[in-house]
Coordinates of C-alpha atoms and ligand atoms in Angstrom, one line a residue:
X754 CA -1.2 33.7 20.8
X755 CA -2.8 31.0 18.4
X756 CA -0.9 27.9 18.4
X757 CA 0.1 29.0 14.2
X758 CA 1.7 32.3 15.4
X759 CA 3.6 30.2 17.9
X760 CA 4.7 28.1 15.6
X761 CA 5.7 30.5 12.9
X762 CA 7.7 32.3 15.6
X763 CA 9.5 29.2 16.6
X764 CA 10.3 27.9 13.4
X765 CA 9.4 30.9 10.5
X766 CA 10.9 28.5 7.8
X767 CA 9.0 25.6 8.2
X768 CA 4.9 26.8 8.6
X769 CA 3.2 27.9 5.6
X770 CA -0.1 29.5 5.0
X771 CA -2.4 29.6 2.4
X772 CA -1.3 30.9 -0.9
X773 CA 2.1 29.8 -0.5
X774 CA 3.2 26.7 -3.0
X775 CA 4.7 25.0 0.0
X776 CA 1.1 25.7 1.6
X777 CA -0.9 24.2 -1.8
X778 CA 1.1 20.9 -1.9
X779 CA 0.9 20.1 1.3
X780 CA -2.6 20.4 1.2
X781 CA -3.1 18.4 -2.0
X782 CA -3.3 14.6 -2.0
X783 CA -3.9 12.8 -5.1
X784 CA -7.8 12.7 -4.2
X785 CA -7.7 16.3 -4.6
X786 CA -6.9 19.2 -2.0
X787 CA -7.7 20.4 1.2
X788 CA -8.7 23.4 3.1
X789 CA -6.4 23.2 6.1
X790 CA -5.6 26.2 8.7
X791 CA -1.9 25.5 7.9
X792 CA 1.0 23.1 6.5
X793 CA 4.3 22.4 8.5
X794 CA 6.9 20.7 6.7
X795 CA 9.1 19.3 9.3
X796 CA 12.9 19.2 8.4
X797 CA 13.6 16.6 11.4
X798 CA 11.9 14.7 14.5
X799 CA 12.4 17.2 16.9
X800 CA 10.1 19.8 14.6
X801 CA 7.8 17.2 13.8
X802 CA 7.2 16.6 17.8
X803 CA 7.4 20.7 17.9
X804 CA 4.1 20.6 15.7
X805 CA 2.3 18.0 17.7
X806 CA 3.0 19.1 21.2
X807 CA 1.8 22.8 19.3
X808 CA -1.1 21.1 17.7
X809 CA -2.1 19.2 20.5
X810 CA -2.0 21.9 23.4
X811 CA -4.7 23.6 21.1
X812 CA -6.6 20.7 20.8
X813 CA -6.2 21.5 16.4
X814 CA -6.4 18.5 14.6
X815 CA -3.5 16.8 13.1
X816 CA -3.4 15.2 9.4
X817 CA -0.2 13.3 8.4
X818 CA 1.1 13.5 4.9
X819 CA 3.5 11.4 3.1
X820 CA 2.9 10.3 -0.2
X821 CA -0.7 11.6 -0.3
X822 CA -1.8 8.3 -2.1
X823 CA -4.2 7.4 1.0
X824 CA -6.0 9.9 2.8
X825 CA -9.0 12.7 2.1
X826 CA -8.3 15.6 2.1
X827 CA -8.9 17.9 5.2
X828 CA -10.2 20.5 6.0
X829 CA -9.1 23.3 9.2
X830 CA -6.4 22.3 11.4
X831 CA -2.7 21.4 10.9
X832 CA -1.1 18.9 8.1
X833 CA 2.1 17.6 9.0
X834 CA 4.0 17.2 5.5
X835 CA 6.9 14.9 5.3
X836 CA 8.3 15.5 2.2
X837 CA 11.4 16.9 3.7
X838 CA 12.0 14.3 5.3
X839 CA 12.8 11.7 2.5
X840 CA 16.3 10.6 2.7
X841 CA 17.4 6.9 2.0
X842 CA 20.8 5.7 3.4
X843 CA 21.9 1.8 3.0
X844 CA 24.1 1.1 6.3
X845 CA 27.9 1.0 5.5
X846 CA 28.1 -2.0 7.8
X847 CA 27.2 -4.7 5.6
X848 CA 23.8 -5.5 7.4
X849 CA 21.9 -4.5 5.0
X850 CA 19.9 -2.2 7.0
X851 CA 18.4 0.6 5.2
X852 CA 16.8 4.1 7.1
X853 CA 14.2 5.9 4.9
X854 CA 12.3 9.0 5.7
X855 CA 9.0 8.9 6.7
X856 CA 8.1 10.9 3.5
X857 CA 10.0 9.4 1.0
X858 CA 8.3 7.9 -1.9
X859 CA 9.1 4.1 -3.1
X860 CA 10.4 5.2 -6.4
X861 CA 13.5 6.9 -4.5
X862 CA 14.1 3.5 -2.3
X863 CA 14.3 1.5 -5.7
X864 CA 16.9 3.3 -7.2
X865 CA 19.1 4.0 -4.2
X866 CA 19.0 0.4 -3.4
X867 CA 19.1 -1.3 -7.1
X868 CA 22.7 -0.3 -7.2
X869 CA 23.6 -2.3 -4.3
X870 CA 21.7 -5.7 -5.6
X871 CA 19.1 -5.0 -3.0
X872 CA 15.3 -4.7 -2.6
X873 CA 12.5 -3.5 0.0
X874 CA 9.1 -5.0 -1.3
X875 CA 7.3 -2.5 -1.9
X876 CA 4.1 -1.2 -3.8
X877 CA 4.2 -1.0 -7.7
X878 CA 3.8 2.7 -8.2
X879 CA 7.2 4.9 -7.5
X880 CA 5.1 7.9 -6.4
X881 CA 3.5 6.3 -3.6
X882 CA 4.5 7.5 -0.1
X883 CA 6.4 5.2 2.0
X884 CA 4.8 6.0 4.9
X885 CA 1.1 5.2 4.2
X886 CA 2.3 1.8 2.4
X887 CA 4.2 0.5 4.9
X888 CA 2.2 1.3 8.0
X889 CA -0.8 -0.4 6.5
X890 CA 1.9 -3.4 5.5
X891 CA 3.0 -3.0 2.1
X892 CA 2.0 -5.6 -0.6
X893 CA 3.6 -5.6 -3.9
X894 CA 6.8 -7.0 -5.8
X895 CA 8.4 -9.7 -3.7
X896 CA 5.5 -10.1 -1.2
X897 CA 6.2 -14.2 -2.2
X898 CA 10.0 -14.0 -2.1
X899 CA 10.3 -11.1 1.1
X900 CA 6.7 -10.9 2.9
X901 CA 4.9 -7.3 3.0
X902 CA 7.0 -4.6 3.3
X903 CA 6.4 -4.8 7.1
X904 CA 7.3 -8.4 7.8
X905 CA 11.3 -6.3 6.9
X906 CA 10.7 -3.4 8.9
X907 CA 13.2 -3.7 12.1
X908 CA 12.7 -0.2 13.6
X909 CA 10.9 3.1 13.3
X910 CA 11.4 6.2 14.8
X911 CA 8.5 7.4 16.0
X912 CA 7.2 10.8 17.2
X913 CA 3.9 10.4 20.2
X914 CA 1.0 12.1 20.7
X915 CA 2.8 13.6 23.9
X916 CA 5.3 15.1 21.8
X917 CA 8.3 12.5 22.6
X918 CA 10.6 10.6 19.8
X919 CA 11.3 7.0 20.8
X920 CA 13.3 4.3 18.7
X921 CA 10.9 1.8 18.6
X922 CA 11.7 -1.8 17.8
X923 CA 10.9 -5.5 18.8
X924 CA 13.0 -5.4 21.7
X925 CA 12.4 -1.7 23.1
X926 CA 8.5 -1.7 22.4
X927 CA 7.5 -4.9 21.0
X928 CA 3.6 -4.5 21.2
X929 CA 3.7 -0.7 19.7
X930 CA 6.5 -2.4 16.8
X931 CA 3.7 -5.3 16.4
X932 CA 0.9 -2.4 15.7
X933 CA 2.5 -0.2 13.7
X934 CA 3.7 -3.2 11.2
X935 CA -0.2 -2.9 9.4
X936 CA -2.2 -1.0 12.0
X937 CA -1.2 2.0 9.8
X938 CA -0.5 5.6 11.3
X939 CA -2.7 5.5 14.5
X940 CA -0.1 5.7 17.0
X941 CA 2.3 8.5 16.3
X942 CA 4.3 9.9 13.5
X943 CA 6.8 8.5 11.6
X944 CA 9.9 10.1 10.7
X945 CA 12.3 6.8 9.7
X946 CA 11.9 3.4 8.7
X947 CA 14.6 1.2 9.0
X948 CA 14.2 -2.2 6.6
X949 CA 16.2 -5.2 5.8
X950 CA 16.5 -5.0 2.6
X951 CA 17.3 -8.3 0.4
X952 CA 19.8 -8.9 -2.0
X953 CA 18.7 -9.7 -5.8
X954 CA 20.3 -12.1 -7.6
X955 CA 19.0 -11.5 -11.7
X956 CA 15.5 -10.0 -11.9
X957 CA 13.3 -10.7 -15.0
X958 CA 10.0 -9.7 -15.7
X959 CA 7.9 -7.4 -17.7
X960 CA 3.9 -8.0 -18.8
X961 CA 1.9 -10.0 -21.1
X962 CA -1.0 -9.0 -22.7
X963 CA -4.4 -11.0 -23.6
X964 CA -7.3 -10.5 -25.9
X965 CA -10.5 -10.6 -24.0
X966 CA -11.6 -13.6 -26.2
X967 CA -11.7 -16.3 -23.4
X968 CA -10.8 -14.3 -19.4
X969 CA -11.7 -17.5 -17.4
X970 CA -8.8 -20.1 -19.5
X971 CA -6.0 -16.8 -18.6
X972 CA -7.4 -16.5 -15.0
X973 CA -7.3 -20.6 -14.2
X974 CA -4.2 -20.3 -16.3
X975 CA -2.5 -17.7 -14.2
X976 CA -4.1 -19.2 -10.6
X977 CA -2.6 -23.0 -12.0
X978 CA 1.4 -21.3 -12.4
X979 CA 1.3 -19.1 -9.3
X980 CA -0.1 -22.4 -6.9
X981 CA 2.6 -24.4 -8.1
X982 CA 5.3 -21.6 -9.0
X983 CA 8.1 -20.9 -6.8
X984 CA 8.6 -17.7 -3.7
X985 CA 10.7 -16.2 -6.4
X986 CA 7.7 -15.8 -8.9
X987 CA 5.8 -12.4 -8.5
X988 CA 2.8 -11.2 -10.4
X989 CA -0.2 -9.3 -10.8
X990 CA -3.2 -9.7 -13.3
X991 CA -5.4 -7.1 -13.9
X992 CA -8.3 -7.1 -16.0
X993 CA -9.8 -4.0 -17.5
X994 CA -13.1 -3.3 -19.0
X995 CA -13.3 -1.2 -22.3
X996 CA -13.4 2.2 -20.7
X997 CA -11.2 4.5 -23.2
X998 CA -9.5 3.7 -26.4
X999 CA -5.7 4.6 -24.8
X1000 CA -6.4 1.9 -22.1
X1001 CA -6.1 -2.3 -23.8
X1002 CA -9.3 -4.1 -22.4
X1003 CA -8.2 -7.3 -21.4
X1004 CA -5.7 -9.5 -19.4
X1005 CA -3.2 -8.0 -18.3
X1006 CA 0.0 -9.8 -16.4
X1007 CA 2.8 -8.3 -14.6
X1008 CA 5.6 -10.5 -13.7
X1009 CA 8.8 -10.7 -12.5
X1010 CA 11.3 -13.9 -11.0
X1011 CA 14.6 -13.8 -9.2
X1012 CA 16.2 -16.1 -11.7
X1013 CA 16.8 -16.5 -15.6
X1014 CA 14.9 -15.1 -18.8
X1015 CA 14.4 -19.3 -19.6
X1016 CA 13.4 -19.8 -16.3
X1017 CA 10.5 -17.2 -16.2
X1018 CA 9.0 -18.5 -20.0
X1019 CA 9.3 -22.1 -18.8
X1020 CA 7.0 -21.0 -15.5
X1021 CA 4.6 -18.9 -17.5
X1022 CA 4.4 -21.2 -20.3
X1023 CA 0.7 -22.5 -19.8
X1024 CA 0.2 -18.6 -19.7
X1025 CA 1.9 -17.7 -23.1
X1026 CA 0.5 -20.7 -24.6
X1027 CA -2.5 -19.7 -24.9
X1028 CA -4.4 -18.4 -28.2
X1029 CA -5.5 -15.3 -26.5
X1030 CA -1.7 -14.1 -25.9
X1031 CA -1.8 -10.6 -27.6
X1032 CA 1.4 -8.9 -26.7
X1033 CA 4.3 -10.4 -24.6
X1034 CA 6.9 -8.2 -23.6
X1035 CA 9.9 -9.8 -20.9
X1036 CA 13.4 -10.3 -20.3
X1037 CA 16.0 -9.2 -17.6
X1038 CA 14.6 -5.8 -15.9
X1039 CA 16.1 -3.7 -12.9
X1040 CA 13.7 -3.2 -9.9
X1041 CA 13.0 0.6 -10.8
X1042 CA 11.3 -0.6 -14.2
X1043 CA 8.5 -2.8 -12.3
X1044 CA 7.8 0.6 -10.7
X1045 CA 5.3 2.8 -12.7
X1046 CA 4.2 6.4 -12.2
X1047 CA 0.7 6.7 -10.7
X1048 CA -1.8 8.4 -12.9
X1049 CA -1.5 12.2 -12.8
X1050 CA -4.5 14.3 -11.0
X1051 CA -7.7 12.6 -9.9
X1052 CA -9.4 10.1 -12.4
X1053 CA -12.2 11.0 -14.3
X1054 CA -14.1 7.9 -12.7
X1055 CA -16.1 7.1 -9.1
X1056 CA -14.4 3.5 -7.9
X1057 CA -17.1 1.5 -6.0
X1058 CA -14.5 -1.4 -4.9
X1059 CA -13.8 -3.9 -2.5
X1060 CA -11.2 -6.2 -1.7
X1061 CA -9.8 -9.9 0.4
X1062 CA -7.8 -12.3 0.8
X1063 CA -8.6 -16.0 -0.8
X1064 CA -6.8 -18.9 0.9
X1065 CA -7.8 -21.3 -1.9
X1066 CA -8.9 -20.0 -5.7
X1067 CA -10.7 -23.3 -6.5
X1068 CA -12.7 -23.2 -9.6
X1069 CA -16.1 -21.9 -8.3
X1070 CA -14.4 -18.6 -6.8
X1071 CA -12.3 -18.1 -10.1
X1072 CA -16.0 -18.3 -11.7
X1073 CA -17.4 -15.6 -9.8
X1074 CA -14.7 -13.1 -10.1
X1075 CA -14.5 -13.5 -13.6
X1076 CA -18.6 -13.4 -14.1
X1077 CA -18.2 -9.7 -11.8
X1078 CA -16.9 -8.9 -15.1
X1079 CA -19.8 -9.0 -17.2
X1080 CA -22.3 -7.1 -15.2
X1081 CA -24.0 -4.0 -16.8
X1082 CA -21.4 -1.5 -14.9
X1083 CA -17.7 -2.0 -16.2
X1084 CA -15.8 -3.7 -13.6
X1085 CA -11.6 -4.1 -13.0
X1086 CA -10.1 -7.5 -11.3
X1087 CA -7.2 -7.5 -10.0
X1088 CA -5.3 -10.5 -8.7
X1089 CA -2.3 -10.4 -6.7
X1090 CA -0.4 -13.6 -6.6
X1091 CA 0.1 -14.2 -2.3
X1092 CA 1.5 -17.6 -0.7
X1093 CA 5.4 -17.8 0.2
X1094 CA 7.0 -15.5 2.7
X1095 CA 3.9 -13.8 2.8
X1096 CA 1.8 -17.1 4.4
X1097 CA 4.9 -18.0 6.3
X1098 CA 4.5 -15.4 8.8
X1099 CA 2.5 -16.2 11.5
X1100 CA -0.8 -14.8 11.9
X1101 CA 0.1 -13.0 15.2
X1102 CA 3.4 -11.7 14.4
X1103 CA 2.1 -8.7 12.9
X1104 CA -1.2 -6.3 12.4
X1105 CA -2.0 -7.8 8.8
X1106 CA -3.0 -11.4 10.0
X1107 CA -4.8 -12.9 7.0
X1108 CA -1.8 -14.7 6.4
X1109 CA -3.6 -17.7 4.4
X1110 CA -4.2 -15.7 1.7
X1111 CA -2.4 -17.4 -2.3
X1112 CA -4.1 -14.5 -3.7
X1113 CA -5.3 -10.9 -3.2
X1114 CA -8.7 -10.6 -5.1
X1115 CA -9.4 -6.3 -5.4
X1116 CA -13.3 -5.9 -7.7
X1117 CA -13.8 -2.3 -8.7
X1118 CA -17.4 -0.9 -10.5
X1119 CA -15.9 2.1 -12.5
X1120 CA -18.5 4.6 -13.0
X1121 CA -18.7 8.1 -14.2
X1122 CA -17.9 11.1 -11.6
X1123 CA -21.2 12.1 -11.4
X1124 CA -22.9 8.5 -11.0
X1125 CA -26.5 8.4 -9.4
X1126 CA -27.0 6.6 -6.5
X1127 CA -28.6 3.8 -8.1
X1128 CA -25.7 3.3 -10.4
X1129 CA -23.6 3.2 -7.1
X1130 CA -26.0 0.8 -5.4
X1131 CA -25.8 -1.6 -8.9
X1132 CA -21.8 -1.3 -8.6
X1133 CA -21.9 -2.3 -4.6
X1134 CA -24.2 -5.1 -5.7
X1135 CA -21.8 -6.6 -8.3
X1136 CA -18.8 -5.9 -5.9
X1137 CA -19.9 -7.7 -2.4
X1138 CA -21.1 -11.0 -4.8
X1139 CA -17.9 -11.1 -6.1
X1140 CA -15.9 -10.3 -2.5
X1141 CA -18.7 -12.6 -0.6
X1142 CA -15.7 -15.6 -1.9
X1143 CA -13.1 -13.8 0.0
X1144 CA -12.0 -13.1 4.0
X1145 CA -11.1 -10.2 5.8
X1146 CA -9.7 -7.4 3.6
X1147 CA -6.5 -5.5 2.7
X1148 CA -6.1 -2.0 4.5
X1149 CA -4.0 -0.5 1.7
X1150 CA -6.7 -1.5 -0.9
X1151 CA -9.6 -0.2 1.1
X1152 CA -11.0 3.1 -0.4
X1153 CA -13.4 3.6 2.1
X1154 CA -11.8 5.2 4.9
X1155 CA -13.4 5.6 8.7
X1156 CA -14.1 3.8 11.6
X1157 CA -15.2 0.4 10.4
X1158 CA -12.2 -1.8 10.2
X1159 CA -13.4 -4.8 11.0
X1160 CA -13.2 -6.5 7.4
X1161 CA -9.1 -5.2 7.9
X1162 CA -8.7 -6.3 11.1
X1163 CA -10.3 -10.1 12.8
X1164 CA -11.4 -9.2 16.3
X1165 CA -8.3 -10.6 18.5
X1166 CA -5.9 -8.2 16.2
X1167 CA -8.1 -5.0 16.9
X1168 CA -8.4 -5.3 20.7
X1169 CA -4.5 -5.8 20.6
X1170 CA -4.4 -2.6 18.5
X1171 CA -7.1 -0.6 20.6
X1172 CA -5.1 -1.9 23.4
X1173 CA -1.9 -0.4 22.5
X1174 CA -3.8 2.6 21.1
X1175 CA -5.3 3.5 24.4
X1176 CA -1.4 3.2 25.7
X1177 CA 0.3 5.3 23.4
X1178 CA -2.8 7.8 21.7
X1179 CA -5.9 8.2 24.5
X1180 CA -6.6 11.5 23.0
X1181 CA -6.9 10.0 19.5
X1182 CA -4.8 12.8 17.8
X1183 CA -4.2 10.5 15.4
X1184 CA -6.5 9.6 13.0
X1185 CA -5.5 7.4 10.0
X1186 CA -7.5 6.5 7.1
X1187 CA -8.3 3.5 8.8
X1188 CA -8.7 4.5 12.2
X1189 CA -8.9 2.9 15.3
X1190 CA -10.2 4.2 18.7
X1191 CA -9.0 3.7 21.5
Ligands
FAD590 C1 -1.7 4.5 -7.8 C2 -1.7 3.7 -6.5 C3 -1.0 2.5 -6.4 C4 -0.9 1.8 -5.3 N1 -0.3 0.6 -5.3 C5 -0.2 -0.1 -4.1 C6 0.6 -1.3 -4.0 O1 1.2 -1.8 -5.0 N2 0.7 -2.0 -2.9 C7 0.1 -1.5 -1.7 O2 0.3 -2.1 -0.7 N3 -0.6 -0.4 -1.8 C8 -0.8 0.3 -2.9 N4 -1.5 1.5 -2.9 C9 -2.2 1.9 -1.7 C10 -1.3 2.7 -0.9 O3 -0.4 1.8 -0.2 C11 -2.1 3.4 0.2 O4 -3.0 4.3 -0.5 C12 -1.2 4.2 1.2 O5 -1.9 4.7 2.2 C13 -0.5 5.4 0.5 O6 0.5 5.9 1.3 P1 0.9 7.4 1.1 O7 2.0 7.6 2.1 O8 1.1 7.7 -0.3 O9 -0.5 8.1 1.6 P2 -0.8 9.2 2.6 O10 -2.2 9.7 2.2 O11 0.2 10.2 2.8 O12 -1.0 8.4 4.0 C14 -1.9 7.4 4.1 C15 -2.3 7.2 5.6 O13 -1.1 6.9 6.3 C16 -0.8 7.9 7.3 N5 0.7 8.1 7.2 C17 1.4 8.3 6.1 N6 2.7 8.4 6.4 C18 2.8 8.4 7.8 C19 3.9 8.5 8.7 N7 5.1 8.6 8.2 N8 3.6 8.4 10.0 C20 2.3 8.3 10.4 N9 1.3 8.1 9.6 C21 1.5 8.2 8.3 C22 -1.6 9.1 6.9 O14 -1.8 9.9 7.9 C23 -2.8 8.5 6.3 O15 -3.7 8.1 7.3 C24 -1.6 2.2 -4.1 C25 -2.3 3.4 -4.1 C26 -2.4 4.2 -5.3 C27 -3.2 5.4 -5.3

């Protein structure tokens, strides 16, 4: 009996075929959808370790789904899908301790937490899966006040490639916790996350808009505030090309403090001085409203990108992002505003060690689907000057998935990860985005 029938005999309810909806979404991630033999859609830990030990007797490959945001899309063999299992429940005991399913998406932990004051940091986008952004370690709102999503995580629960569910945490596991807080999902399955989340005391944000009549005075404006600003400031600034006429070319700022509406206009004001300012919208905001809703279906556009970290944006650097900008093939910057929490963890405490970083620097060529090759080799020409001012590089950012993760990982963190890999997967059955072998 194949290792499907078995399955569909042990548990009808939960294994789908092709041509079932169930079957379609689970094969679908947002870069488009995949051929596999057959979806499960796991209900708890024990079915999710029913499908591996299934999987895995019959030597089928095994993909693992949760928000779909960062993988390919497959083809033969099983998915695991873990949109069913996508509860949040805050702890009743005060300790702020928050267990969210492996499938969840960040938009649900916003708004079950924003009632009770509290935060996770998380990404920006609400329909991006938990799982994928906090394996790889989770850099968005509150990275300066909190750290990466992962420098909260205290426990997962975590199904192996031998089929077994363990509680893992610092105590119980501590070098299989350390790899799985940004070696991403290499070393099991995750059903639950359980984070600390932090109280919020008055949020304010929103964005601020520039004119693209001088880029360099907003960047060296925007570096200047977030050097000197405080953990509870939090921003990104993205700058777009002209590329459609629904999309503002420009500077664009995303902000948000812990604090007072005054407070946030006296930090940003060397920002919202300047002639350029085109549209300013801020004031007191809760947590769900920084989250936006990724863009629906694949883009009409080929990314050729590349991201790192910059410990110091001196003048020179700022320069040659801003020049990737004028090259023939339109080019996005984005800057992520790092320092704080973030840089207070030590490098070895976790998987993501380039913990010198003040800024994340993320340089994307945007060219049309069906670019020639030498349009993609211009693009990866103006993208590696530009990241040439950067070090090491930001799983979670890095489109091209495989084998190579060195620029993710510096050599001392992926032996310790191969390491633990060869303890807890030597039959690689699980093989993330960013994989490592054992
Ligand atoms: C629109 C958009 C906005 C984004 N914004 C941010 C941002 O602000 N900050 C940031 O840090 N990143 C951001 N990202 C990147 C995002 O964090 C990664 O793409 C991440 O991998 C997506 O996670 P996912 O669960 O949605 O993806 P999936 O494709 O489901 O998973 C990605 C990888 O993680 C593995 N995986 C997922 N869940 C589990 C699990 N429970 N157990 C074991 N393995 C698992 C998968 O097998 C796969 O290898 C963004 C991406 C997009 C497309």
């Amino acid at each position: 009996m194949s290792f499907i029938a078995e399955l569909s005999e042990r548990m009808p309810q939960r294994v789908h075929a092709p041509g079932t909806p169930e079957y379609e979404a689970g094969a679908a991630v947002f870069a488009g959808s995949g051929t596999p033999d057959v979806v499960v859609r796991p209900a708890s830990a024990a079915e999710v370790a029913e499908a591996v030990r299934a999987a895995v007797a019959a030597g089928a490959p095994i993909a693992v789904k949760s928000g779909g945001h960062g993988s390919a899309p497959v083809t033969g063999g099983l998915v695991i899908d873990l949109s069913a299992l996508n509860a949040v429940e805050l702890a009743d005991d005060g300790s702020r301790l928050v267990h969210v399913g492996g499938g969840a998406h960040w938009g649900d932990v916003a708004a079950a937490l924003t009632p009770h004051g509290l935060v996770v940091t998380s990404g920006d986008t609400t329909d991006v899966g938990v799982g994928g952004l906090a394996l790889g370690g989770g850099l968005g709102w509150f990275a300066r006040t909190h750290g990466l999503t992962v420098d909260l995580l205290r426990e997962v629960e975590l199904v192996t490639a031998a089929g077994e569910v363990l509680q893992v945490n610092a105590d119980s596991h501590p070098e299989l916790f350390w790899a799985l807080r940004g070696g991403g999902g290499n070393f099991g399955v995750v059903t639950r996350f359980t984070f600390e989340a932090q109280p919020v005391d008055g949020l304010v944000g929103g964005h601020v808009r520039f004119d693209q009549s001088d880029v360099r005075a907003v960047v060296g404006a925007w570096r200047d505030v977030f050097r000197d600003g405080p953990d509870e400031l939090n921003s990104t600034l993205l700058v777009m090309p002209p590329l459609m006429p629904e999309m503002p070319a420009g500077p664009q700022m995303s902000v948000a403090l812990v604090g007072s509406e005054d407070d946030l206009r006296r930090l940003l004001e060397p920002l919202l001085s300047l002639p350029s300012v085109a549209d300013v919208s801020l004031g007191p905001v809760a947590y769900p409203d920084l989250l936006e809703a990724a863009p629906p279906g694949e883009p009409p556009f080929r990314f050729v990108g590349g991201n790192g970290f910059v410990p110091d944006l001196s003048d020179a650097a700022l320069d040659v992002f801003v020049s990737a900008l004028d090259r023939e093939v339109p080019t996005m910057l984005l800057l992520r505003a790092l320092g704080g929490a973030f840089s207070r963890v030590p490098t070895d405490a976790t998987a993501v060690a380039h913990r010198d970083g003040r800024a994340l620097v993320a340089v994307n060529g945007i060219l049309p689907a069906d670019a020639t090759d030498d349009q993609v080799a211009a693009a990866r020409a103006g993208v590696d000057e530009a990241i040439a001012f950067t070090s090491g590089a930001y799983s979670n950012f890095s489109p091209e998935f495989g084998d190579d993760v060195t620029a993710i990982y510096p050599p001392a963190t992926l032996d310790r990860l191969r390491a633990v890999k060869r303890e807890i997967d030597p039959g690689d059955v699980f093989r993330a985005s960013h994989h490592i072998a054992p």
